[in-house]
Coordinates of C-alpha atoms (C1' of nucleotides) in Angstrom, one line a residue:
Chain A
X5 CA 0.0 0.0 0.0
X6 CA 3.4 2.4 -0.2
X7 CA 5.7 3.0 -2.8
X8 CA 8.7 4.8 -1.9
X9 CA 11.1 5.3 -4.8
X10 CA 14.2 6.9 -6.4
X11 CA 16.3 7.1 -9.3
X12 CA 19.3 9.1 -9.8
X13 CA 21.2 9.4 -12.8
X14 CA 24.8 11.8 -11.7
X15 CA 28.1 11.3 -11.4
X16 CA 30.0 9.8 -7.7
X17 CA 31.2 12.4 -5.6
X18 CA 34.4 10.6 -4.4
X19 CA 35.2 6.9 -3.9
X20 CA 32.7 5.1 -2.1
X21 CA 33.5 4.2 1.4
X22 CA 32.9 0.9 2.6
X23 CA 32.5 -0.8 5.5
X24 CA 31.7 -4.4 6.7
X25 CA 29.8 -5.1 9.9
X26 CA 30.5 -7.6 12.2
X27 CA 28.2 -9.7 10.2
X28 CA 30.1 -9.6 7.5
X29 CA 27.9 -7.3 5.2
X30 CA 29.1 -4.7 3.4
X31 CA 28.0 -1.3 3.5
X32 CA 29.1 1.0 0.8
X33 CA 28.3 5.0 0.5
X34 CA 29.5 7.5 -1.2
X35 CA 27.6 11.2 -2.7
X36 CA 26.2 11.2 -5.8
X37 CA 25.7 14.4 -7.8
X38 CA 22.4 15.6 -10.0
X39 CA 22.5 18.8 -11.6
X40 CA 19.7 21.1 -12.8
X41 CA 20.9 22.8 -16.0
X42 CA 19.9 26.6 -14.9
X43 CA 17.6 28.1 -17.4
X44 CA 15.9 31.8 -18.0
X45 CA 12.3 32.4 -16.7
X46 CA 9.9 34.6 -18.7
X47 CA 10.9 37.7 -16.8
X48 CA 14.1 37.2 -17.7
X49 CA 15.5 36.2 -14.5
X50 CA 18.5 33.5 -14.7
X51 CA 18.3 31.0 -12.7
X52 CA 21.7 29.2 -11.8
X53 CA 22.4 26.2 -12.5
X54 CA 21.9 23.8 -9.0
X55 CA 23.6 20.7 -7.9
X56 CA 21.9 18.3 -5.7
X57 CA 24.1 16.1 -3.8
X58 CA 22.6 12.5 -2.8
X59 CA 23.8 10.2 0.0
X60 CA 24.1 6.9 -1.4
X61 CA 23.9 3.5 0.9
X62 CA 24.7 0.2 -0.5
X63 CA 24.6 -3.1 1.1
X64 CA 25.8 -6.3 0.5
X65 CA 26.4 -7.4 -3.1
X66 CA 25.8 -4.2 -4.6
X67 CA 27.9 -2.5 -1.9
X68 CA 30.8 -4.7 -3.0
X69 CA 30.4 -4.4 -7.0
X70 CA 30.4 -0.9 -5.6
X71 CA 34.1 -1.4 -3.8
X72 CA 35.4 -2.9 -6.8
X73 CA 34.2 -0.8 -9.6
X74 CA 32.7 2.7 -8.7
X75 CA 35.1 5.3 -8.4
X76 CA 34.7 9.4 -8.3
X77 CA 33.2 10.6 -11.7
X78 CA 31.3 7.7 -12.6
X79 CA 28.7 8.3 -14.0
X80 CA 25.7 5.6 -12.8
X81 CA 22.0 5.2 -12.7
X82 CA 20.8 4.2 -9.3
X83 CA 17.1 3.3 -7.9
X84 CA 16.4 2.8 -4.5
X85 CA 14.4 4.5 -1.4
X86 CA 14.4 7.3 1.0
X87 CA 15.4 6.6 3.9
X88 CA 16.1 9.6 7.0
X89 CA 17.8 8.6 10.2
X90 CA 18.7 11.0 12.9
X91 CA 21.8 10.9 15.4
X92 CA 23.4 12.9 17.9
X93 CA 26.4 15.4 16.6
X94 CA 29.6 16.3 18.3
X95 CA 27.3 19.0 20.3
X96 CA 24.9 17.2 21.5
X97 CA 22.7 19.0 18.6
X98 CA 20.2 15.8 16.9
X99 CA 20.7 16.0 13.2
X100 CA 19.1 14.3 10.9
X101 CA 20.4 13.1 7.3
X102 CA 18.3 12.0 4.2
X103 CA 19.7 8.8 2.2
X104 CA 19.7 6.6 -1.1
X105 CA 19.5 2.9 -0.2
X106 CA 20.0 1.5 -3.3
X107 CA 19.1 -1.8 -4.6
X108 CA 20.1 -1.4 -8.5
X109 CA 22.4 0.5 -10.1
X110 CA 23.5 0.6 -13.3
X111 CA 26.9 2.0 -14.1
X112 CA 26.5 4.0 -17.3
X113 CA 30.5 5.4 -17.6
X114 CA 32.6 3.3 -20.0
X115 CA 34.4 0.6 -18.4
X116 CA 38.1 1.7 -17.2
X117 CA 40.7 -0.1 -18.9
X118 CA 42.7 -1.0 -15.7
X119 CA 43.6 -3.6 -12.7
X120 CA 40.2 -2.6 -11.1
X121 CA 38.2 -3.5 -13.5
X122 CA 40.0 -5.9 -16.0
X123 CA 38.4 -6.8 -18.8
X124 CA 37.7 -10.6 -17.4
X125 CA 36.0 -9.6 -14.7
X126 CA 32.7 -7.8 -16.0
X127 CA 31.3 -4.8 -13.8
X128 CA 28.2 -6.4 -13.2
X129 CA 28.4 -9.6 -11.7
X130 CA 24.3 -9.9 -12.0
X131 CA 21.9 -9.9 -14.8
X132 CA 21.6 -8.1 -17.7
X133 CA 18.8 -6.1 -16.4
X134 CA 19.9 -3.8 -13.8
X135 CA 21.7 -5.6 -10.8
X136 CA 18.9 -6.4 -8.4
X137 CA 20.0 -6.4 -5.2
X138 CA 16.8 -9.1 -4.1
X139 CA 16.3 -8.1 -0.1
X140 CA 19.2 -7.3 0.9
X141 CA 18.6 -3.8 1.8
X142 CA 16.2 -5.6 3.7
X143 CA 18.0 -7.8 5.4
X144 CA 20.1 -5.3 7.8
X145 CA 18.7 -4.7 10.9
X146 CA 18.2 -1.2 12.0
X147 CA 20.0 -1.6 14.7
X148 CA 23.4 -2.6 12.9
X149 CA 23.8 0.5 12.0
X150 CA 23.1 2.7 14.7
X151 CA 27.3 3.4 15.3
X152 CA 28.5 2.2 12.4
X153 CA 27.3 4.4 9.9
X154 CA 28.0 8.3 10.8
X155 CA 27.4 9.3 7.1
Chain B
X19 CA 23.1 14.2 -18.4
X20 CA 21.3 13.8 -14.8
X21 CA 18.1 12.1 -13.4
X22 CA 16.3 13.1 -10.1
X23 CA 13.1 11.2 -9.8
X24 CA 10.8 10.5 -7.1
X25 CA 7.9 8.3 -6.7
X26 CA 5.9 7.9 -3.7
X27 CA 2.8 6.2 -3.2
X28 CA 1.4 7.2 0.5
X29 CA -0.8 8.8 2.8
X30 CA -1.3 12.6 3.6
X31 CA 0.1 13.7 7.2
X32 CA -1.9 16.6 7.5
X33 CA -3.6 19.1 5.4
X34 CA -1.4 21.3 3.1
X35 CA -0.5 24.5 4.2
X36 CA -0.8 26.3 1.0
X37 CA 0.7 30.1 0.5
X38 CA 0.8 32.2 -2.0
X39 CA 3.9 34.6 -3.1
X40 CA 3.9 38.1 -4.1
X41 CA 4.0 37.4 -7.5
X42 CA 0.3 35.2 -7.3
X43 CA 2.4 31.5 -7.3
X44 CA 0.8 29.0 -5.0
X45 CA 3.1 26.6 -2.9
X46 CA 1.6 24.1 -1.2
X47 CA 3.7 22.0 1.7
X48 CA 2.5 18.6 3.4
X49 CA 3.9 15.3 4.8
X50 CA 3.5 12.0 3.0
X51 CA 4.0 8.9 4.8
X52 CA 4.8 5.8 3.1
X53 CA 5.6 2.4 5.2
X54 CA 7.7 -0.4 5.5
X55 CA 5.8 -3.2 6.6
X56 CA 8.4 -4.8 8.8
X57 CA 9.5 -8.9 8.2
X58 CA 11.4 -11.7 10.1
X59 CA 15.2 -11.9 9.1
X60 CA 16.4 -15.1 8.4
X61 CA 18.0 -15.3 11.6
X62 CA 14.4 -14.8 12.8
X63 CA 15.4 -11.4 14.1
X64 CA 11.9 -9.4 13.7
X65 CA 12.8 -5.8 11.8
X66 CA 9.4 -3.8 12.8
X67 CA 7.1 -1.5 10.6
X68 CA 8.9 1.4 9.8
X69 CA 7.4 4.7 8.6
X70 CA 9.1 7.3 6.6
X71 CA 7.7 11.0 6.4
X72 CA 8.3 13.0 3.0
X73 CA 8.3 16.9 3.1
X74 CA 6.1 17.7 0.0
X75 CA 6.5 20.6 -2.0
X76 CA 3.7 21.6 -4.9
X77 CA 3.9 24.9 -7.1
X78 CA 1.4 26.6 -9.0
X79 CA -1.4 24.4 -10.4
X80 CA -0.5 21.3 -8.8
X81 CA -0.1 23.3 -5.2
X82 CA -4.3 24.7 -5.9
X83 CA -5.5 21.6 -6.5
X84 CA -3.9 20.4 -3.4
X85 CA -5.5 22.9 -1.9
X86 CA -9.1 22.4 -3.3
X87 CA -9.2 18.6 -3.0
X88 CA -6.0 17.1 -1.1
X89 CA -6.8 16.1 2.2
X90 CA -5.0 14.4 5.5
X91 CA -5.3 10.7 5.1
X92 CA -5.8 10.5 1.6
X93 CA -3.6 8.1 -0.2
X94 CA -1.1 9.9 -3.0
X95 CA 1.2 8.9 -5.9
X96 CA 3.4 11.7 -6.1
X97 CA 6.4 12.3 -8.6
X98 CA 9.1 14.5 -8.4
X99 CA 12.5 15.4 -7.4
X100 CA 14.7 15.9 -4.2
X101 CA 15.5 19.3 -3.4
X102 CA 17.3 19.6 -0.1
X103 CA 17.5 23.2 1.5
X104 CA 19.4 24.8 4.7
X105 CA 18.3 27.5 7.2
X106 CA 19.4 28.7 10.2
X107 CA 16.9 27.8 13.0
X108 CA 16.1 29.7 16.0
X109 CA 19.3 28.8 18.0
X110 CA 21.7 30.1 15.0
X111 CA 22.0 26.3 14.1
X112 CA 22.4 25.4 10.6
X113 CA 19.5 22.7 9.5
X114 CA 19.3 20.6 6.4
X115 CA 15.4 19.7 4.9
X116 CA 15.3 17.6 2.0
X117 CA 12.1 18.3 0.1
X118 CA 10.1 16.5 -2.6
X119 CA 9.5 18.8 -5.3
X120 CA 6.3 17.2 -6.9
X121 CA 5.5 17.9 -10.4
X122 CA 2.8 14.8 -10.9
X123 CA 0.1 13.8 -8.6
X124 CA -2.2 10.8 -8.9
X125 CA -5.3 11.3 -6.8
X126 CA -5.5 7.5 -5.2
X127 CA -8.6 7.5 -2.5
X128 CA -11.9 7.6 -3.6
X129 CA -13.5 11.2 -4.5
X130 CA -15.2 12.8 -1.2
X131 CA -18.8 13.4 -1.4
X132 CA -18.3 17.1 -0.2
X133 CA -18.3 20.6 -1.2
X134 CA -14.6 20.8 -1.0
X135 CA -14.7 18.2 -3.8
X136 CA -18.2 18.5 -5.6
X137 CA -18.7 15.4 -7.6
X138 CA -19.0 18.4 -11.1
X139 CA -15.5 19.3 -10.7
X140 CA -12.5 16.5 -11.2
X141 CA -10.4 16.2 -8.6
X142 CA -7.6 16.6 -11.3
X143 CA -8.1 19.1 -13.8
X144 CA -5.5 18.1 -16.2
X145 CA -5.6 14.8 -18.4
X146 CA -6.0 11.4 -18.3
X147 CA -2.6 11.1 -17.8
X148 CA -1.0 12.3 -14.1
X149 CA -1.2 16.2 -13.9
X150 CA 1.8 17.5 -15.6
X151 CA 3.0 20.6 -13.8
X152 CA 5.1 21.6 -17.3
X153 CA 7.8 24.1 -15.9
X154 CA 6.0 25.1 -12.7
X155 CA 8.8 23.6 -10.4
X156 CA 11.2 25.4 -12.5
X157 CA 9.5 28.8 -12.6
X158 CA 10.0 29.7 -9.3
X159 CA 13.4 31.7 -8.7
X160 CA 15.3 30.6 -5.2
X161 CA 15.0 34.0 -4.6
X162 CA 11.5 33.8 -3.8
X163 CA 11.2 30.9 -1.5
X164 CA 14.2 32.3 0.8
X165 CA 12.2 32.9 3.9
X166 CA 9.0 32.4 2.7
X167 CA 9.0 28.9 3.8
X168 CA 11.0 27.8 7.0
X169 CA 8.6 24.8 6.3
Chain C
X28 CA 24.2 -0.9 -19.0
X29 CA 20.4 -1.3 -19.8
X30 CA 17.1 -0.5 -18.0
X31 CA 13.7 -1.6 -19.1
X32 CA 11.2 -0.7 -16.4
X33 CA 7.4 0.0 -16.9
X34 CA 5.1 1.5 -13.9
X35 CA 1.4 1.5 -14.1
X36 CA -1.6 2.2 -12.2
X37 CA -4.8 0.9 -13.4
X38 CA -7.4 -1.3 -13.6
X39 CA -7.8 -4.8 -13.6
X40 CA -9.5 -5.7 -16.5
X41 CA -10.9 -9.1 -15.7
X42 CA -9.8 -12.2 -12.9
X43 CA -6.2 -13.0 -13.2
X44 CA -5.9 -16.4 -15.4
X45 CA -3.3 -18.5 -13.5
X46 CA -1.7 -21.4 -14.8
X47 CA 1.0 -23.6 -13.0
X48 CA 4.0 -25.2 -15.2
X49 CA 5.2 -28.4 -14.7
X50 CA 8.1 -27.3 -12.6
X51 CA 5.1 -25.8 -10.1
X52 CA 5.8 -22.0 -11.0
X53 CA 2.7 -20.1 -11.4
X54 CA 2.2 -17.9 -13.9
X55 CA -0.8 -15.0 -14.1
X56 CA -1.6 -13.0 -16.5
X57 CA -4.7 -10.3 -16.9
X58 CA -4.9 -7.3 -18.6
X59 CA -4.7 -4.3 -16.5
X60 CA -6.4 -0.8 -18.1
X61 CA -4.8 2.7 -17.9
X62 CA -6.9 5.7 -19.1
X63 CA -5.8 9.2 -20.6
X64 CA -8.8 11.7 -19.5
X65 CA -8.5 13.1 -23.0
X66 CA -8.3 17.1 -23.5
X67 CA -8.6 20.0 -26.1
X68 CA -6.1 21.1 -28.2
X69 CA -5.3 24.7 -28.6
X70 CA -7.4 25.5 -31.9
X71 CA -10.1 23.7 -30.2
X72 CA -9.8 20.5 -31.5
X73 CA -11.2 17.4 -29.0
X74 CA -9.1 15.3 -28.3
X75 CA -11.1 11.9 -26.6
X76 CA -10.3 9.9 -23.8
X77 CA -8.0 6.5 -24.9
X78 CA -7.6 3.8 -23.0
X79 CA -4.7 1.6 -23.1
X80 CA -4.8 -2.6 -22.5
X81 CA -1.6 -4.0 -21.1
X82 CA -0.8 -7.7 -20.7
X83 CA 0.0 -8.3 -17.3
X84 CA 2.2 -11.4 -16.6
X85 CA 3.0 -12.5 -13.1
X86 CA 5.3 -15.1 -11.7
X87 CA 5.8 -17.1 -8.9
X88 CA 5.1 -15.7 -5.5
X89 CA 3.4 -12.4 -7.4
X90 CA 1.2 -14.7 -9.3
X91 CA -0.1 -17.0 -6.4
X92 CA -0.8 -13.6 -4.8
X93 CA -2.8 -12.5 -7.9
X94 CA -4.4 -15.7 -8.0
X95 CA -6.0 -15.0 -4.3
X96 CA -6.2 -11.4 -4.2
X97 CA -6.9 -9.7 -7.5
X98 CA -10.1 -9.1 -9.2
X99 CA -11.8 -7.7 -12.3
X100 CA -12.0 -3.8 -11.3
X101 CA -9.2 -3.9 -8.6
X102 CA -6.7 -0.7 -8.6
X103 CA -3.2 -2.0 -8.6
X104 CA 0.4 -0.6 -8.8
X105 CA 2.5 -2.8 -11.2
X106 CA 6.0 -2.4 -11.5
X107 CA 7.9 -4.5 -14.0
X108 CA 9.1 -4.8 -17.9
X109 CA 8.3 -4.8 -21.7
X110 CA 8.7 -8.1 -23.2
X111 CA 8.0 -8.6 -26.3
X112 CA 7.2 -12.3 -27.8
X113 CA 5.8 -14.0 -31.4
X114 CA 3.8 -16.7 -32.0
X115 CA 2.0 -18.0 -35.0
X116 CA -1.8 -17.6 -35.0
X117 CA -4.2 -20.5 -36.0
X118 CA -3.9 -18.8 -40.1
X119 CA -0.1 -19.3 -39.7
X120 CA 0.2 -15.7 -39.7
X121 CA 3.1 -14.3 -36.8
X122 CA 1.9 -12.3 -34.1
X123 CA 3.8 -10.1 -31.8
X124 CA 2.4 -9.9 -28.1
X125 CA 4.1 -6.9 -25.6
X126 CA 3.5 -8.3 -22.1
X127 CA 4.4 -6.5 -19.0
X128 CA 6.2 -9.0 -16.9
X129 CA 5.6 -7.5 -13.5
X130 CA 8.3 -7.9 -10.6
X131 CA 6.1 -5.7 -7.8
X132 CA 2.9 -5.1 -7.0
X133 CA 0.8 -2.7 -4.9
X134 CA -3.0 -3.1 -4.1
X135 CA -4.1 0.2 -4.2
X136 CA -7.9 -1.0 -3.8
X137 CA -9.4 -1.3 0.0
X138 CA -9.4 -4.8 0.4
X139 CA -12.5 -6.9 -0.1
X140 CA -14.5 -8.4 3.3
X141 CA -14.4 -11.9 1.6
X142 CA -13.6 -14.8 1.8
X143 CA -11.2 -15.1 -1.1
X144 CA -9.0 -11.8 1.2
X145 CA -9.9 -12.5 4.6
X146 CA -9.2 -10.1 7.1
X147 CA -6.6 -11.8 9.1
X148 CA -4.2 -12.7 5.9
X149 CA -2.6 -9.8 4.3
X150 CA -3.3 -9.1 0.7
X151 CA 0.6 -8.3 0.2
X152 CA 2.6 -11.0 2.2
X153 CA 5.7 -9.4 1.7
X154 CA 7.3 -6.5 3.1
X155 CA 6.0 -3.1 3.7
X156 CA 7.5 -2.1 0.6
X157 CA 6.1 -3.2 -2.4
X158 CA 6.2 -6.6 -3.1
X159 CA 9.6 -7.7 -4.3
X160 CA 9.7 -10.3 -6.7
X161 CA 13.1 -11.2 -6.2
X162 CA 14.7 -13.2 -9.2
X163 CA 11.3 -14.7 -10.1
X164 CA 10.7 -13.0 -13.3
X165 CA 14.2 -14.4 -14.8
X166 CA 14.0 -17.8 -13.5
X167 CA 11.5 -19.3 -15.6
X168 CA 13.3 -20.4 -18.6
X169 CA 11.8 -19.4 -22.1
X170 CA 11.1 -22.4 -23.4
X171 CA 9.3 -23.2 -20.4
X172 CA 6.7 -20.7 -22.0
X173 CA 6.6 -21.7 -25.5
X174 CA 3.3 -23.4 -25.7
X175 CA 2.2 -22.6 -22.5
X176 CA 0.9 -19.0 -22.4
X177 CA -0.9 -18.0 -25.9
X178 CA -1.7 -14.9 -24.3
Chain D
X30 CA -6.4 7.8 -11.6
X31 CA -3.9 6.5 -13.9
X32 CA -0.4 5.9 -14.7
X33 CA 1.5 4.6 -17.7
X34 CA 4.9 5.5 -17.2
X35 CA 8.2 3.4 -18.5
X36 CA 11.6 4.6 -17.8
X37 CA 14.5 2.9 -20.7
X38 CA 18.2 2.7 -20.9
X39 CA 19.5 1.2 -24.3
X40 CA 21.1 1.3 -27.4
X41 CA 19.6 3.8 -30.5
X42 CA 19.4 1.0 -33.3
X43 CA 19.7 3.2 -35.8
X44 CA 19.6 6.8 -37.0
X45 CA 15.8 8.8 -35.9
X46 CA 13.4 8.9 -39.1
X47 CA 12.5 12.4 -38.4
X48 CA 8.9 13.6 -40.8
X49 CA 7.2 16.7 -40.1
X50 CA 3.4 16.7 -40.0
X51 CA 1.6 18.9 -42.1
X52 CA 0.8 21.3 -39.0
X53 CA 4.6 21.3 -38.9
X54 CA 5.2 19.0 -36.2
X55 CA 7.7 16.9 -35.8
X56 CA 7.7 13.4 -35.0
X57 CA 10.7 11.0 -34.9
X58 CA 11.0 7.3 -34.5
X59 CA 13.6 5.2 -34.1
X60 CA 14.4 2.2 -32.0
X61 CA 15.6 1.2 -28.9
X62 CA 17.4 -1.9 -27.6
X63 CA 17.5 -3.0 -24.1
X64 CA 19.7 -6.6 -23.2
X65 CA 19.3 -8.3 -20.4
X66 CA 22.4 -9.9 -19.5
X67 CA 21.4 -14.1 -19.5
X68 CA 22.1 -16.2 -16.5
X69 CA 22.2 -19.1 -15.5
X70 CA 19.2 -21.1 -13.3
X71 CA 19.9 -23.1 -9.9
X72 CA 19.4 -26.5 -12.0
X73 CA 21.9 -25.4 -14.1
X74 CA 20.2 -24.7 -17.2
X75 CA 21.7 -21.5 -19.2
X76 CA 19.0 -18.9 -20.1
X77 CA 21.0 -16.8 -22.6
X78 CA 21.4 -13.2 -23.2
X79 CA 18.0 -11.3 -24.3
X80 CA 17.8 -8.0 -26.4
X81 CA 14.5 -6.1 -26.6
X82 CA 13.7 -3.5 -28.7
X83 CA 11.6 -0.9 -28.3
X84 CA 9.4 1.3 -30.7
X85 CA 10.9 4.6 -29.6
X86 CA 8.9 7.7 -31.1
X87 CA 9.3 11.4 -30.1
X88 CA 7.3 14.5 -30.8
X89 CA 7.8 18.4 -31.3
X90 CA 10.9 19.7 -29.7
X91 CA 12.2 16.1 -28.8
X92 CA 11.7 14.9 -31.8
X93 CA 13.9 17.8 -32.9
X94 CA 16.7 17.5 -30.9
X95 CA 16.4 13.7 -31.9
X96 CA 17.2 14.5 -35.3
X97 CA 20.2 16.5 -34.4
X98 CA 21.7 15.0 -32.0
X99 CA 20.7 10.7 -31.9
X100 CA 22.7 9.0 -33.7
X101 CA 22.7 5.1 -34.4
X102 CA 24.6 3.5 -31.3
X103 CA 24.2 6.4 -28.9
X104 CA 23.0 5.3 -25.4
X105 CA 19.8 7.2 -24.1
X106 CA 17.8 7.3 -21.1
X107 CA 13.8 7.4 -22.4
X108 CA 10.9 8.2 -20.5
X109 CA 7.5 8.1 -21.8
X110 CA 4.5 6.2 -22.2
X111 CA 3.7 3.0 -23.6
X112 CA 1.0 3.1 -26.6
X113 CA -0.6 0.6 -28.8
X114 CA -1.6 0.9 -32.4
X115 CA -3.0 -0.5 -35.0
X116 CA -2.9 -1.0 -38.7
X117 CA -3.8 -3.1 -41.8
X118 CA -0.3 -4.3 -43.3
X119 CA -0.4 -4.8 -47.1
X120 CA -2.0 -8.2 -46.5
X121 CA -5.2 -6.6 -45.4
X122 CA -4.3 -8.5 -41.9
X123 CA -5.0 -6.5 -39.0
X124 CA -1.4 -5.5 -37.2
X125 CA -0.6 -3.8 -33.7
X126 CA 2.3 -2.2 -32.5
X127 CA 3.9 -1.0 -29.3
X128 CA 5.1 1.7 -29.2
X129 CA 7.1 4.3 -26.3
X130 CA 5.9 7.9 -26.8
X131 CA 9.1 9.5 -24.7
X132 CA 8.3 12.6 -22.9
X133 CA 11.7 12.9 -21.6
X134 CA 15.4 11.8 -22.9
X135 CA 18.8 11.9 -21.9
X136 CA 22.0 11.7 -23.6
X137 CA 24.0 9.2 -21.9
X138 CA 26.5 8.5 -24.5
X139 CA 29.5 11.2 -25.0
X140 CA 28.5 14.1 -27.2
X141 CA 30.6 13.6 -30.9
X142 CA 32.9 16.2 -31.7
X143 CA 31.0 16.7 -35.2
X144 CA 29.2 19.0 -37.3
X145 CA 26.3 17.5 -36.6
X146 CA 27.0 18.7 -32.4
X147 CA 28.9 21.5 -32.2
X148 CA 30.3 22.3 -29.1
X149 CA 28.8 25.9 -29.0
X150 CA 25.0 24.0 -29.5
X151 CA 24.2 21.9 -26.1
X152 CA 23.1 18.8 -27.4
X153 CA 20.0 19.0 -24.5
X154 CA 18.8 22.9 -25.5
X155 CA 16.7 22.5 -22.3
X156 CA 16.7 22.4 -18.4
X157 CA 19.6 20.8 -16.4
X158 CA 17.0 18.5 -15.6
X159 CA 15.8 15.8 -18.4
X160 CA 14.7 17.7 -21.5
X161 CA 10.6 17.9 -20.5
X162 CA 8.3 17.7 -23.3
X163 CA 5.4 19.7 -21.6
X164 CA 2.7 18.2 -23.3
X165 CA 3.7 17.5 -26.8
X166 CA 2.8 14.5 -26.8
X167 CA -0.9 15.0 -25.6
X168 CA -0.9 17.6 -28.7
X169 CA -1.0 15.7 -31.4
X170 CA -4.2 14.3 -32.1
X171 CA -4.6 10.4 -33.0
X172 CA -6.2 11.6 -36.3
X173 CA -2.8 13.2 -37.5
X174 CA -1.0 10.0 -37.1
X175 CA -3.0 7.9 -39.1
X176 CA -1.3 7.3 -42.4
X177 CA 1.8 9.2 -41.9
X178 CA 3.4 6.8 -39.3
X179 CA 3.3 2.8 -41.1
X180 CA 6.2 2.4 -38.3
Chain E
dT26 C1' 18.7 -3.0 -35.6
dT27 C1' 22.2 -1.4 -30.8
dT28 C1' 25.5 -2.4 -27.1
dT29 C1' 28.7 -5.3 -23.7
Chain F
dT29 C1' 32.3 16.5 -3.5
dT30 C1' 31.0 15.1 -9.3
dT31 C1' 29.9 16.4 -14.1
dT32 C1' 28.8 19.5 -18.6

DNA sequence: TTTT
DNA sequence: TTTT
């Protein structure tokens, strides 16, 4: 009775960071940039161009295609859900942070020709469709994350 | 070269607090809650229900229909794009909203019998299709929203 | 390096037909209804309402859901892709069919007081979210469907 | 009450067929391939790779920047709707197509350094965000299309 | 008829 | 902090 969805096509802010819980699930996030072009409105008023900067949480398999093969400047598609979570900064001040859990992405920039990525190994372990992460996103337990994960 | 979709399928929080700029442009703000229904790990750990709450932002047509016929509890398919936004609040602290700038809403609960929503006038003006809000969402300079909506 | 996602709302044409292959996987397929409201074009012209047909095609899990759950009028959410398949009519003459091979679903109708959707069983098993197919979809092998489905 | 929305990443098959309607409109076709990677099932069996290809037509200003800038092997990001069609082929037999009326496109692959895309000329003349069609393709009405479109 |  |  909910649908709560994304999808972001931008480039990678910086190289993901990734983490592995105790569990032994990986967690990978890194930003993700959208931009709006800027354009002129009827009165003439310019309107700068406006980049939107996405925090982007992977788990599990896609967090370690992730690891291996995203890297700043990519360029990828990604489709996932909103999540917000809320924690306690350096203050004492309760801030709360919007992210991305992804569970497909597609990664749109041409392969790199290097020890990363070699050409045996393909970029997308998964299907031909977009890499589906199947519940994994699901399968962490809030409470993992509660320390680990200080965006 | 950049994507920033939205989709949400939920229920209204409250009902919109709609406002209109100097220059006549309606902006209609409300919270949109879709949920996670909750499921049993495999390690039989039980991961509850889990709500998130989406700021919505409407503009110009799609914010007067909100007005005229969008209600608290009614059930919502919204598109758009995430906008996030800083102010300073009332303790000088710098806070971060992210928004949902809708430019598509789909009417999903069954048409009140009421003179907010008289059965003579369609609860979506626009066509079969979900209301397209053209270049609504774009129209409106930053400028103009600066501290017209600490929302 | 490919997406093919469709997302509809409509209306369920008529009961899901559900057939089960030898291997046990259940397949549904009805076809679900979405409307343009029609409109007029700027030099006055009428333009009429159209309604498109799709051909829904469940699998698995999704389609033993359909099978209990969804009716002839029933709003749904469908989330899946365009497939496209031939097959020779009774003249010899080759058709092409475009199914929808859904991979989530969301029941957008308030559930029936029945007994086909009792009260105490959910009409969505899954999680909150909507219904995740998983892998479903690819796992049936095509030739699985050759004679099996003349739409 | 409605939506038909499908969202594609692929391959252009080969250069638009741009035509101008008598009203001066312009409408371009072209297709679209999407693969799905193949993969192999639990029992072993090998379901192999799996190209679709989609009926890809664009209207107005799209259909425009189609002609100028979509070349044969370019990758693009598609959004429209999906719509059904029928005709008599030569045979007097009664023939439907599917086809994806995009509203919205993106240029995923690198712009050429050609005459056909100057630098100075952005190959997306629109917003930062995905080149919006407004409602072009509501504008046309079904009449127009009749004769001038045998796909 | 594309692409990896 | 990306990209065009």
């Amino acid at each position: 009775m909910s649908l709560n969805k994304v999808q972001l096509i931008g480039n990678v802010g910086k190289d993901p960071d990734v983490r592995y819980l105790d569990s032994g699930v990986a967690v990978a996030t890194f930003p993700l940039a959208t931009t709006d072009r800027g354009y002129t409105l009827a009165n003439g008023t310019q309107v700068p161009e406006r980049t939107e900067w996405h925090n982007i949480v992977l788990w599990r398999g896609l967090a370690e295609t992730a690891e291996k093969y995203v890297r700043k400047g990519d360029k990828l598609y990604i489709e996932g859900k909103i999540r917000s979570r809320s924690y306690d900064d350096q203050n004492g001040v309760k801030r709360y942070v919007v992210e991305i859990f992804g569970d497909n992405m597609e990664m749109l920039s041409s392969p790199r020709q290097s020890q990363q990525a070699p050409q045996s190994a393909p970029a997308q372990p998964s299907g031909a469709q977009p890499v589906q992460q199947g519940s994994a996103a699901q399968s962490a337990p809030a409470g993992e994350m509660s320390d680990d994960l200080p965006f």
